[in-house]
Amino acid sequence: MPAIKAIKYNNQLCLSIEKLWNTLYSTFNTALHHHINIDVLHKIADKPPSAWIPFSKKEFKSAITNYNNSSTPGPDKLSWNYLKAIVKDANCLSTIINIANACIDYGFWPSHFKRFTTVVIPKPNKISYDFFKSFRLIILLNTLGKLIEKVISKRLQFFTASNNFLYLSQLEGLKFKSTTDVGVTLTHIICLGWIKNLSTSTLTFDIAQFFSSLNHHLLTLILKKAEFNNHVISFFTNYLVGRKTNYLWNNFFSPIFDVNVSVGQESTLSPILSALYLSSFLYIFEKRLKNLNILISIISFVDDDLFISQNGSFHISNSCLFCSYNVMTKLLEKFGLIVKHSKTKVFHFNRSHSNFNPPPLDLTPIKGPVLWPKNIWKYLGFIFDRKLVFHQHINFYSNKATSTIKCMKILGNSNQGINPSQKHLLYRSYILSIILYEFQLWFYNRAPLSYYLKILGKM
C-alpha cells in the first residue's frame, strides 16, 4: 500500500491494494454513468465540412522545439532529447509525418498510443488527505504520440479560430489567452457599468470533474458541427475509444483499466477539445437566455465559468443570476456535466460610500446553497474588492514576495549554495513576477509605475 493515510470511500476505509485501485478508478470515472441528450445539438446549425490539409515538416519541427528534455516520458520510456535527435533526420521525420497523415486519412489511432500511465499526486495545501478528491491525476503519454497530438492540436486551434466556432468570451484552451484576459475583461465591464450608474453582480461556478466527464460520443458530434470533415471525425471516433491506463502511486502500479470517458489533462488535445465541448454548450445557453429575455454576460475559463449581471438593483441582478444558474444546470446535465454547488460564489461590485449590505442569493429551490456576498472575492488568483481598489490583492502579493525573498537566504551564502549572480537572476525572473502579478488590473495611467520598476530592477 502507498505510504498515506487510509482513504475513505462511502464511509469505509480502503485497506487493501485491490480495493484502493478499484475505488480510485470509480471515483475519477463517474461520468461513465452520466446520461447525455444528443438532441440538444440540433440548436446548432449544420455547415458544410472544410478540407483538411496534410501535415508539413515545419509543423512538426515547430511543435517539438518547445518540449523540455527533462519531461517525464510515458510508457514507451522515450525521452524528448532522443526524439529530437530522431526528427533531425529527414527520412525519419518524413516517416513520422506519413504516420500522422495516415492516421487522419484512415481514421485510426494506434493502440500503442492509447496506452498511458496515470500518476496520482496530492493537491497542495489540503487539510486532510483521506479522500481521493485531495489528489490530482497526471497522465503520461507515449512520447511520439504526444508529438503528433500536439501538431493536431495546433491545427485544430487554427481551424476553429478561422471558422469562428469558438464562443467569443471563451478564454481558455486557446493560444494567446490567459487569466489576465479574464481579469482585464471583467474589470472593463465593471467600469463601463459604473459609467452608466449600474452595479455589477457576478456568479462563479465550477463544473465537477470537467475533463474526466467529457462524453466521447457527444464530442464527435460537436466536431461535425465545427465543420470538420469525415476523415477528422472518424479519426477522433477511433482516438477516443479503446484507451487503457494503469495508475502509479509512489512505486505501486495498478492493473490496467479501460478508460471510455474523459480527455486527459496532460494531452495537448485536451484544451482545444474541452473548449469545443464548452463552446457548443455556451451557444445553446446564450440562445435560451435570449428567448427568456435574461440579460447576462458570460466569461468562460476552463471549468471556472462566470455570469455577469449589471443593474441598478441587486434584487433584479440576483433574480437574473438565479434564472441563469437554473437554466445552466439543467442544460449541463444534457451534456453529461454536473455543477459543484459547494464552489458557487456570488459577489457584488459597488462604489457606494455608505453601508453596503447586498442581499444573499438563495439557490435552495434548485438544490443549491444560500450564497452570502463577502467583502473580498478570490478568483483565478485575483483578489477583488467591491470598489476595485485592489488593496488586498497588492498587499497579498507584496507579502508573498517579501517572504520569498527572506527564504532565499537559505539557498546559499558566501561559502556554499547558489552565488549572488544566480540569486539576482532568481529575483528578476521570479520575485518581480510575484510583485507585479496581474498589475494590468490595478494600474492606471497616472500611477508612477515606471519609477518603482526602476527601483525594483536595481535590487
CSV table of C-alpha atoms in Angstrom, one decimal:
chain,number,residue,atom,x,y,z
A,1,MET,CA,0.0,0.0,0.0
A,2,PRO,CA,1.2,3.6,-0.7
A,3,ALA,CA,2.5,5.3,2.5
A,4,ILE,CA,-0.6,7.5,3.0
A,5,LYS,CA,-3.4,7.8,5.4
A,6,ALA,CA,-6.2,5.3,4.7
A,7,ILE,CA,-8.5,6.5,2.0
A,8,LYS,CA,-12.2,6.8,2.8
A,9,TYR,CA,-14.9,5.9,0.2
A,10,ASN,CA,-18.6,5.7,1.1
A,11,ASN,CA,-17.6,5.9,4.8
A,12,GLN,CA,-15.4,2.8,4.5
A,13,LEU,CA,-11.6,2.6,4.6
A,14,CYS,CA,-9.7,1.2,1.7
A,15,LEU,CA,-7.4,-1.3,3.5
A,16,SER,CA,-6.4,-3.5,0.6
A,17,ILE,CA,-4.4,-2.5,-2.6
A,18,GLU,CA,-7.1,-4.0,-4.8
A,19,LYS,CA,-9.9,-2.0,-3.2
A,20,LEU,CA,-7.7,1.1,-3.4
A,21,TRP,CA,-7.3,0.8,-7.2
A,22,ASN,CA,-10.9,0.0,-7.8
A,23,THR,CA,-12.1,2.9,-5.7
A,24,LEU,CA,-9.7,5.2,-7.4
A,25,TYR,CA,-11.0,4.2,-10.8
A,26,SER,CA,-14.6,4.5,-9.7
A,27,THR,CA,-14.0,8.0,-8.2
A,28,PHE,CA,-12.5,9.5,-11.3
A,29,ASN,CA,-14.7,7.8,-13.9
A,30,THR,CA,-18.1,8.7,-12.5
A,31,ALA,CA,-19.0,10.2,-15.9
A,32,LEU,CA,-19.5,6.6,-17.2
A,33,HIS,CA,-23.0,6.7,-15.7
A,34,HIS,CA,-23.8,10.3,-16.8
A,35,HIS,CA,-26.7,10.5,-19.3
A,36,ILE,CA,-26.5,12.8,-22.3
A,37,ASN,CA,-29.1,14.1,-24.8
A,38,ILE,CA,-27.7,14.4,-28.3
A,39,ASP,CA,-30.8,16.2,-29.5
A,40,VAL,CA,-29.6,19.3,-27.7
A,41,LEU,CA,-27.1,19.8,-30.5
A,42,HIS,CA,-29.9,20.4,-33.0
A,43,LYS,CA,-29.9,24.0,-31.9
A,44,ILE,CA,-26.6,24.5,-33.6
A,45,ALA,CA,-26.9,24.8,-37.4
A,46,ASP,CA,-25.0,22.3,-39.7
A,47,LYS,CA,-22.4,23.7,-42.0
A,48,PRO,CA,-20.6,22.1,-44.9
A,49,PRO,CA,-17.3,20.5,-43.9
A,50,SER,CA,-13.9,22.0,-44.7
A,51,ALA,CA,-10.9,20.5,-46.3
A,52,TRP,CA,-8.0,19.1,-44.1
A,53,ILE,CA,-4.5,19.8,-45.5
A,54,PRO,CA,-1.7,17.2,-44.9
A,55,PHE,CA,0.8,18.0,-42.2
A,56,SER,CA,4.1,19.7,-43.1
A,57,LYS,CA,7.7,19.3,-41.8
A,58,LYS,CA,7.6,22.9,-40.4
A,59,GLU,CA,4.6,22.0,-38.1
A,60,PHE,CA,6.5,19.1,-36.6
A,61,LYS,CA,9.8,21.0,-36.2
A,62,SER,CA,7.9,23.9,-34.5
A,63,ALA,CA,6.0,21.6,-32.2
A,64,ILE,CA,9.0,19.6,-30.9
A,65,THR,CA,11.3,22.6,-30.1
A,66,ASN,CA,9.2,23.7,-27.1
A,67,TYR,CA,9.3,20.4,-25.3
A,68,ASN,CA,11.6,20.1,-22.3
A,69,ASN,CA,14.2,17.3,-22.5
A,70,SER,CA,13.7,16.6,-18.8
A,71,SER,CA,10.0,15.9,-19.1
A,72,THR,CA,8.9,12.6,-17.7
A,73,PRO,CA,8.4,10.0,-20.5
A,74,GLY,CA,5.4,7.8,-20.9
A,75,PRO,CA,5.1,4.0,-21.0
A,76,ASP,CA,7.4,3.9,-24.1
A,77,LYS,CA,10.3,5.4,-22.0
A,78,LEU,CA,11.3,7.5,-25.0
A,79,SER,CA,12.8,10.8,-23.8
A,80,TRP,CA,12.4,14.1,-25.7
A,81,ASN,CA,16.1,14.5,-26.4
A,82,TYR,CA,16.2,11.2,-28.2
A,83,LEU,CA,13.1,12.0,-30.2
A,84,LYS,CA,14.5,15.4,-31.2
A,85,ALA,CA,17.7,13.7,-32.5
A,86,ILE,CA,15.5,11.3,-34.5
A,87,VAL,CA,13.5,14.2,-36.0
A,88,LYS,CA,16.7,15.8,-37.3
A,89,ASP,CA,17.0,13.0,-39.8
A,90,ALA,CA,14.9,13.9,-42.9
A,91,ASN,CA,13.9,10.3,-43.6
A,92,CYS,CA,12.7,9.7,-40.0
A,93,LEU,CA,10.8,13.0,-40.0
A,94,SER,CA,9.1,12.1,-43.3
A,95,THR,CA,8.1,8.7,-41.8
A,96,ILE,CA,6.6,10.3,-38.7
A,97,ILE,CA,4.6,12.8,-40.9
A,98,ASN,CA,3.4,9.9,-43.1
A,99,ILE,CA,2.1,8.1,-39.9
A,100,ALA,CA,0.3,11.3,-38.8
A,101,ASN,CA,-1.3,11.8,-42.2
A,102,ALA,CA,-2.3,8.2,-42.4
A,103,CYS,CA,-4.0,8.4,-39.0
A,104,ILE,CA,-6.2,11.2,-40.3
A,105,ASP,CA,-6.9,9.7,-43.7
A,106,TYR,CA,-7.8,6.3,-42.4
A,107,GLY,CA,-9.5,7.4,-39.2
A,108,PHE,CA,-7.2,5.3,-36.9
A,109,TRP,CA,-5.1,5.9,-33.8
A,110,PRO,CA,-2.7,3.1,-33.0
A,111,SER,CA,-3.4,1.2,-29.8
A,112,HIS,CA,0.2,1.8,-28.7
A,113,PHE,CA,-0.6,5.5,-28.4
A,114,LYS,CA,-3.8,4.7,-26.5
A,115,ARG,CA,-2.0,3.2,-23.6
A,116,PHE,CA,-0.9,5.7,-20.9
A,117,THR,CA,0.1,5.9,-17.2
A,118,THR,CA,-1.9,7.9,-14.7
A,119,VAL,CA,0.2,9.3,-11.8
A,120,VAL,CA,-1.6,10.1,-8.5
A,121,ILE,CA,-0.2,13.1,-6.8
A,122,PRO,CA,-1.5,15.1,-3.7
A,123,LYS,CA,-3.0,18.5,-4.2
A,124,PRO,CA,-1.1,21.2,-2.2
A,125,ASN,CA,-2.5,22.8,1.0
A,126,LYS,CA,-5.2,20.3,1.7
A,127,ILE,CA,-6.3,19.9,5.4
A,128,SER,CA,-6.8,16.1,5.0
A,129,TYR,CA,-5.7,13.5,2.5
A,130,ASP,CA,-8.1,10.7,3.4
A,131,PHE,CA,-10.3,11.4,0.3
A,132,PHE,CA,-9.5,10.9,-3.4
A,133,LYS,CA,-10.7,14.5,-4.0
A,134,SER,CA,-7.5,15.6,-2.3
A,135,PHE,CA,-5.4,14.1,-5.1
A,136,ARG,CA,-4.7,15.0,-8.7
A,137,LEU,CA,-4.2,12.7,-11.7
A,138,ILE,CA,-1.3,13.4,-14.1
A,139,ILE,CA,-1.3,11.5,-17.4
A,140,LEU,CA,2.0,10.3,-19.0
A,141,LEU,CA,1.5,9.6,-22.7
A,142,ASN,CA,3.8,7.9,-25.2
A,143,THR,CA,6.3,10.5,-26.5
A,144,LEU,CA,5.8,10.0,-30.2
A,145,GLY,CA,2.0,10.0,-29.9
A,146,LYS,CA,2.2,13.2,-27.7
A,147,LEU,CA,4.2,14.9,-30.5
A,148,ILE,CA,1.6,14.0,-33.1
A,149,GLU,CA,-1.2,15.1,-30.8
A,150,LYS,CA,0.5,18.5,-30.3
A,151,VAL,CA,0.6,19.1,-34.1
A,152,ILE,CA,-3.0,18.1,-34.4
A,153,SER,CA,-3.9,20.4,-31.5
A,154,LYS,CA,-2.3,23.4,-33.2
A,155,ARG,CA,-4.1,22.6,-36.4
A,156,LEU,CA,-7.5,22.4,-34.5
A,157,GLN,CA,-6.9,25.7,-32.8
A,158,PHE,CA,-6.1,27.4,-36.1
A,159,PHE,CA,-9.1,25.7,-37.8
A,160,THR,CA,-11.7,26.6,-35.1
A,161,ALA,CA,-10.4,30.2,-34.8
A,162,SER,CA,-10.7,30.7,-38.6
A,163,ASN,CA,-14.3,29.5,-38.8
A,164,ASN,CA,-15.3,31.3,-35.6
A,165,PHE,CA,-16.8,28.3,-34.0
A,166,LEU,CA,-15.4,29.1,-30.5
A,167,TYR,CA,-17.5,31.2,-28.3
A,168,LEU,CA,-16.3,34.8,-28.2
A,169,SER,CA,-15.9,35.1,-24.4
A,170,GLN,CA,-14.2,31.7,-24.1
A,171,LEU,CA,-10.8,32.5,-22.8
A,172,GLU,CA,-9.4,29.0,-22.0
A,173,GLY,CA,-7.8,26.2,-24.0
A,174,LEU,CA,-6.5,28.7,-26.6
A,175,LYS,CA,-3.2,30.2,-27.6
A,176,PHE,CA,-2.5,33.8,-26.5
A,177,LYS,CA,-5.3,33.6,-23.9
A,178,SER,CA,-4.7,33.6,-20.1
A,179,THR,CA,-6.2,34.6,-16.8
A,180,THR,CA,-5.0,38.1,-17.5
A,181,ASP,CA,-7.6,38.4,-20.3
A,182,VAL,CA,-10.3,37.3,-17.9
A,183,GLY,CA,-9.3,39.8,-15.2
A,184,VAL,CA,-9.0,42.7,-17.7
A,185,THR,CA,-12.3,41.9,-19.4
A,186,LEU,CA,-14.2,41.7,-16.1
A,187,THR,CA,-12.6,44.9,-14.8
A,188,HIS,CA,-13.5,46.7,-18.1
A,189,ILE,CA,-17.1,45.5,-17.9
A,190,ILE,CA,-17.4,46.7,-14.3
A,191,CYS,CA,-16.0,50.1,-15.1
A,192,LEU,CA,-18.4,50.5,-18.1
A,193,GLY,CA,-21.3,49.7,-15.8
A,194,TRP,CA,-20.3,52.4,-13.3
A,195,ILE,CA,-20.2,54.9,-16.1
A,196,LYS,CA,-23.9,54.0,-16.7
A,197,ASN,CA,-24.6,54.1,-12.9
A,198,LEU,CA,-25.1,50.3,-12.9
A,199,SER,CA,-23.7,48.0,-10.2
A,200,THR,CA,-22.2,44.7,-11.3
A,201,SER,CA,-23.0,41.3,-9.8
A,202,THR,CA,-21.1,38.1,-10.6
A,203,LEU,CA,-21.8,34.4,-10.1
A,204,THR,CA,-19.0,31.9,-10.4
A,205,PHE,CA,-19.4,28.1,-10.6
A,206,ASP,CA,-17.2,25.1,-11.1
A,207,ILE,CA,-18.0,22.0,-13.2
A,208,ALA,CA,-17.2,18.9,-11.2
A,209,GLN,CA,-14.5,16.6,-12.7
A,210,PHE,CA,-14.8,18.5,-16.0
A,211,PHE,CA,-12.0,16.9,-18.1
A,212,SER,CA,-12.9,13.4,-16.9
A,213,SER,CA,-16.6,14.0,-17.7
A,214,LEU,CA,-16.4,14.8,-21.4
A,215,ASN,CA,-18.6,12.3,-23.3
A,216,HIS,CA,-16.8,10.9,-26.3
A,217,HIS,CA,-19.9,10.3,-28.5
A,218,LEU,CA,-21.2,13.8,-27.9
A,219,LEU,CA,-17.7,15.2,-28.6
A,220,THR,CA,-17.6,13.6,-32.1
A,221,LEU,CA,-21.0,15.1,-32.9
A,222,ILE,CA,-19.7,18.5,-31.8
A,223,LEU,CA,-16.7,18.2,-34.2
A,224,LYS,CA,-19.1,17.7,-37.0
A,225,LYS,CA,-20.9,21.0,-36.0
A,226,ALA,CA,-17.5,22.6,-36.1
A,227,GLU,CA,-17.1,22.0,-39.8
A,228,PHE,CA,-14.6,19.2,-39.6
A,229,ASN,CA,-14.7,16.6,-42.4
A,230,ASN,CA,-15.5,12.9,-42.1
A,231,HIS,CA,-11.8,11.9,-42.0
A,232,VAL,CA,-11.1,14.1,-38.9
A,233,ILE,CA,-14.4,12.9,-37.3
A,234,SER,CA,-13.5,9.2,-38.0
A,235,PHE,CA,-10.1,9.8,-36.5
A,236,PHE,CA,-11.4,11.2,-33.2
A,237,THR,CA,-14.1,8.5,-33.1
A,238,ASN,CA,-11.3,5.9,-33.0
A,239,TYR,CA,-8.9,8.1,-30.9
A,240,LEU,CA,-11.4,8.4,-28.0
A,241,VAL,CA,-12.2,4.6,-27.7
A,242,GLY,CA,-10.2,1.7,-26.5
A,243,ARG,CA,-8.0,3.8,-24.2
A,244,LYS,CA,-6.3,2.0,-21.4
A,245,THR,CA,-4.4,3.1,-18.3
A,246,ASN,CA,-2.7,1.9,-15.2
A,247,TYR,CA,-2.3,4.0,-12.1
A,248,LEU,CA,1.0,4.8,-10.5
A,249,TRP,CA,1.0,5.8,-6.8
A,250,ASN,CA,4.5,6.2,-5.4
A,251,ASN,CA,6.1,3.0,-6.5
A,252,PHE,CA,2.9,1.0,-6.8
A,253,PHE,CA,1.4,0.1,-10.2
A,254,SER,CA,-2.3,-0.9,-10.6
A,255,PRO,CA,-3.7,-3.3,-13.1
A,256,ILE,CA,-4.8,-2.0,-16.5
A,257,PHE,CA,-8.2,-0.2,-16.6
A,258,ASP,CA,-10.4,0.7,-19.6
A,259,VAL,CA,-11.0,4.5,-19.9
A,260,ASN,CA,-14.0,5.2,-22.1
A,261,VAL,CA,-14.7,8.8,-20.9
A,262,SER,CA,-12.6,11.9,-20.3
A,263,VAL,CA,-9.8,13.7,-22.2
A,264,GLY,CA,-6.6,13.6,-20.2
A,265,GLN,CA,-5.5,17.0,-18.9
A,266,GLU,CA,-1.8,16.2,-19.9
A,267,SER,CA,-2.8,15.6,-23.5
A,268,THR,CA,-2.2,18.6,-25.8
A,269,LEU,CA,-5.5,17.9,-27.4
A,270,SER,CA,-7.3,18.3,-24.1
A,271,PRO,CA,-7.5,22.2,-24.1
A,272,ILE,CA,-9.0,22.5,-27.6
A,273,LEU,CA,-11.3,19.5,-27.3
A,274,SER,CA,-12.7,20.8,-24.0
A,275,ALA,CA,-13.0,24.3,-25.5
A,276,LEU,CA,-15.1,22.9,-28.4
A,277,TYR,CA,-17.2,20.9,-26.0
A,278,LEU,CA,-18.0,24.0,-23.9
A,279,SER,CA,-18.5,26.3,-27.0
A,280,SER,CA,-21.4,24.3,-28.1
A,281,PHE,CA,-22.9,24.5,-24.7
A,282,LEU,CA,-22.4,28.2,-24.5
A,283,TYR,CA,-24.0,28.9,-27.8
A,284,ILE,CA,-27.1,27.0,-26.9
A,285,PHE,CA,-27.2,28.5,-23.4
A,286,GLU,CA,-27.0,32.0,-24.9
A,287,LYS,CA,-29.9,31.3,-27.2
A,288,ARG,CA,-32.0,30.1,-24.3
A,289,LEU,CA,-31.3,33.3,-22.3
A,290,LYS,CA,-32.2,35.4,-25.2
A,291,ASN,CA,-35.5,33.6,-25.5
A,292,LEU,CA,-36.2,34.2,-21.8
A,293,ASN,CA,-35.0,37.9,-22.1
A,294,ILE,CA,-32.4,37.4,-19.4
A,295,LEU,CA,-29.5,39.9,-19.8
A,296,ILE,CA,-26.4,38.1,-18.6
A,297,SER,CA,-22.8,38.2,-19.8
A,298,ILE,CA,-20.7,35.1,-19.8
A,299,ILE,CA,-16.9,34.6,-19.4
A,300,SER,CA,-15.6,31.0,-19.6
A,301,PHE,CA,-12.2,29.9,-18.4
A,302,VAL,CA,-11.7,26.1,-18.4
A,303,ASP,CA,-14.3,24.8,-15.9
A,304,ASP,CA,-14.5,28.0,-13.9
A,305,ASP,CA,-17.3,30.0,-15.6
A,306,LEU,CA,-18.6,33.4,-14.7
A,307,PHE,CA,-22.0,35.1,-15.0
A,308,ILE,CA,-22.2,38.9,-15.0
A,309,SER,CA,-25.3,40.9,-14.4
A,310,GLN,CA,-25.5,44.7,-14.4
A,311,ASN,CA,-28.5,46.5,-13.0
A,312,GLY,CA,-29.5,49.4,-10.7
A,313,SER,CA,-31.0,46.9,-8.2
A,314,PHE,CA,-29.2,43.9,-6.6
A,315,HIS,CA,-32.6,42.2,-6.2
A,316,ILE,CA,-33.1,42.3,-10.0
A,317,SER,CA,-29.5,41.1,-10.6
A,318,ASN,CA,-30.0,38.2,-8.1
A,319,SER,CA,-33.1,37.2,-10.0
A,320,CYS,CA,-31.3,37.2,-13.3
A,321,LEU,CA,-28.4,35.2,-11.8
A,322,PHE,CA,-30.8,32.7,-10.3
A,323,CYS,CA,-32.7,32.1,-13.5
A,324,SER,CA,-29.4,31.8,-15.4
A,325,TYR,CA,-28.0,29.3,-12.9
A,326,ASN,CA,-31.2,27.2,-13.1
A,327,VAL,CA,-31.1,27.1,-16.9
A,328,MET,CA,-27.4,26.4,-16.9
A,329,THR,CA,-27.5,23.4,-14.5
A,330,LYS,CA,-30.3,21.7,-16.5
A,331,LEU,CA,-28.5,22.3,-19.8
A,332,LEU,CA,-25.2,21.0,-18.4
A,333,GLU,CA,-26.9,17.8,-17.4
A,334,LYS,CA,-27.8,17.2,-21.1
A,335,PHE,CA,-24.1,17.4,-21.8
A,336,GLY,CA,-23.2,14.9,-19.1
A,337,LEU,CA,-21.8,17.6,-16.8
A,338,ILE,CA,-22.6,18.4,-13.2
A,339,VAL,CA,-22.1,21.7,-11.3
A,340,LYS,CA,-20.3,21.6,-7.9
A,341,HIS,CA,-22.7,23.7,-5.8
A,342,SER,CA,-20.3,24.0,-2.9
A,343,LYS,CA,-17.9,26.1,-5.1
A,344,THR,CA,-20.6,28.5,-6.4
A,345,LYS,CA,-20.0,32.1,-5.2
A,346,VAL,CA,-21.7,35.5,-5.7
A,347,PHE,CA,-20.0,38.9,-5.4
A,348,HIS,CA,-21.3,42.5,-6.0
A,349,PHE,CA,-19.3,45.5,-7.1
A,350,ASN,CA,-20.4,48.9,-6.0
A,351,ARG,CA,-18.7,52.3,-5.3
A,352,SER,CA,-21.1,53.4,-2.6
A,353,HIS,CA,-19.5,55.1,0.4
A,354,SER,CA,-22.5,54.2,2.7
A,355,ASN,CA,-23.0,50.9,4.4
A,356,PHE,CA,-23.0,48.2,1.8
A,357,ASN,CA,-25.2,45.2,2.7
A,358,PRO,CA,-26.4,43.4,-0.5
A,359,PRO,CA,-29.0,40.7,-0.3
A,360,PRO,CA,-27.9,37.0,-0.4
A,361,LEU,CA,-28.7,34.8,-3.4
A,362,ASP,CA,-30.9,31.9,-2.4
A,363,LEU,CA,-30.3,28.8,-4.6
A,364,THR,CA,-32.1,26.3,-2.4
A,365,PRO,CA,-35.1,26.0,-4.7
A,366,ILE,CA,-32.8,24.4,-7.3
A,367,LYS,CA,-30.9,22.3,-4.7
A,368,GLY,CA,-28.1,24.9,-4.3
A,369,PRO,CA,-26.8,26.8,-1.2
A,370,VAL,CA,-27.7,30.3,0.1
A,371,LEU,CA,-24.9,32.5,-1.1
A,372,TRP,CA,-23.8,35.4,1.1
A,373,PRO,CA,-21.6,38.0,-0.5
A,374,LYS,CA,-18.3,38.6,1.2
A,375,ASN,CA,-16.0,41.7,1.4
A,376,ILE,CA,-13.4,40.2,-1.0
A,377,TRP,CA,-13.6,37.7,-3.7
A,378,LYS,CA,-10.7,35.4,-4.9
A,379,TYR,CA,-11.0,34.3,-8.5
A,380,LEU,CA,-8.2,32.8,-10.7
A,381,GLY,CA,-5.5,34.3,-8.5
A,382,PHE,CA,-7.1,37.8,-8.3
A,383,ILE,CA,-8.4,39.3,-5.1
A,384,PHE,CA,-11.2,41.6,-5.9
A,385,ASP,CA,-12.9,44.1,-3.6
A,386,ARG,CA,-16.2,45.8,-4.4
A,387,LYS,CA,-14.6,49.2,-5.3
A,388,LEU,CA,-11.8,47.7,-7.4
A,389,VAL,CA,-9.1,49.4,-5.3
A,390,PHE,CA,-7.1,46.1,-5.2
A,391,HIS,CA,-5.5,46.9,-1.8
A,392,GLN,CA,-5.9,43.3,-0.6
A,393,HIS,CA,-4.5,42.0,-3.9
A,394,ILE,CA,-1.4,44.2,-3.7
A,395,ASN,CA,-0.8,43.5,0.0
A,396,PHE,CA,-1.1,39.7,-0.5
A,397,TYR,CA,1.4,39.5,-3.4
A,398,SER,CA,3.7,42.1,-1.8
A,399,ASN,CA,3.9,40.0,1.4
A,400,LYS,CA,4.3,36.8,-0.6
A,401,ALA,CA,7.2,38.4,-2.5
A,402,THR,CA,8.8,39.6,0.8
A,403,SER,CA,8.6,36.2,2.5
A,404,THR,CA,10.0,34.6,-0.7
A,405,ILE,CA,13.0,37.0,-0.6
A,406,LYS,CA,13.6,36.1,3.1
A,407,CYS,CA,13.6,32.4,2.2
A,408,MET,CA,16.2,33.0,-0.5
A,409,LYS,CA,18.8,33.3,2.3
A,410,ILE,CA,18.7,29.5,2.9
A,411,LEU,CA,19.7,28.9,-0.8
A,412,GLY,CA,23.2,29.9,-0.3
A,413,ASN,CA,25.9,32.1,1.4
A,414,SER,CA,29.4,33.2,0.6
A,415,ASN,CA,30.8,29.7,1.1
A,416,GLN,CA,28.2,27.3,-0.4
A,417,GLY,CA,24.9,27.2,-2.3
A,418,ILE,CA,23.9,29.5,-5.2
A,419,ASN,CA,26.1,32.5,-5.9
A,420,PRO,CA,24.9,36.2,-5.9
A,421,SER,CA,24.5,36.3,-9.7
A,422,GLN,CA,22.2,33.3,-9.5
A,423,LYS,CA,20.2,34.9,-6.7
A,424,HIS,CA,19.9,38.1,-8.8
A,425,LEU,CA,18.6,36.0,-11.7
A,426,LEU,CA,16.1,34.3,-9.4
A,427,TYR,CA,14.9,37.6,-8.1
A,428,ARG,CA,14.5,39.1,-11.6
A,429,SER,CA,12.7,36.1,-13.0
A,430,TYR,CA,10.6,35.0,-10.1
A,431,ILE,CA,10.2,37.7,-7.4
A,432,LEU,CA,9.3,40.5,-9.8
A,433,SER,CA,6.6,38.3,-11.4
A,434,ILE,CA,5.0,37.8,-7.9
A,435,ILE,CA,5.1,41.5,-7.0
A,436,LEU,CA,3.6,42.5,-10.4
A,437,TYR,CA,1.1,39.7,-10.7
A,438,GLU,CA,-1.8,40.9,-12.8
A,439,PHE,CA,-0.8,44.6,-12.4
A,440,GLN,CA,-2.8,45.3,-15.6
A,441,LEU,CA,-5.9,45.2,-13.4
A,442,TRP,CA,-5.0,47.9,-10.9
A,443,PHE,CA,-2.6,50.0,-12.9
A,444,TYR,CA,-3.9,53.4,-14.1
A,445,ASN,CA,-2.3,55.9,-16.4
A,446,ARG,CA,-1.1,58.3,-13.7
A,447,ALA,CA,0.5,55.7,-11.5
A,448,PRO,CA,4.3,56.2,-11.2
A,449,LEU,CA,4.8,52.5,-12.1
A,450,SER,CA,8.0,53.1,-14.2
A,451,TYR,CA,9.7,54.8,-11.2
A,452,TYR,CA,9.1,51.9,-8.9
A,453,LEU,CA,10.0,49.4,-11.6
A,454,LYS,CA,13.4,51.0,-11.9
A,455,ILE,CA,13.9,50.7,-8.1
A,456,LEU,CA,12.8,47.0,-8.1
A,457,GLY,CA,15.0,46.3,-11.1
A,458,LYS,CA,18.2,47.6,-9.3
A,459,MET,CA,17.6,45.3,-6.2
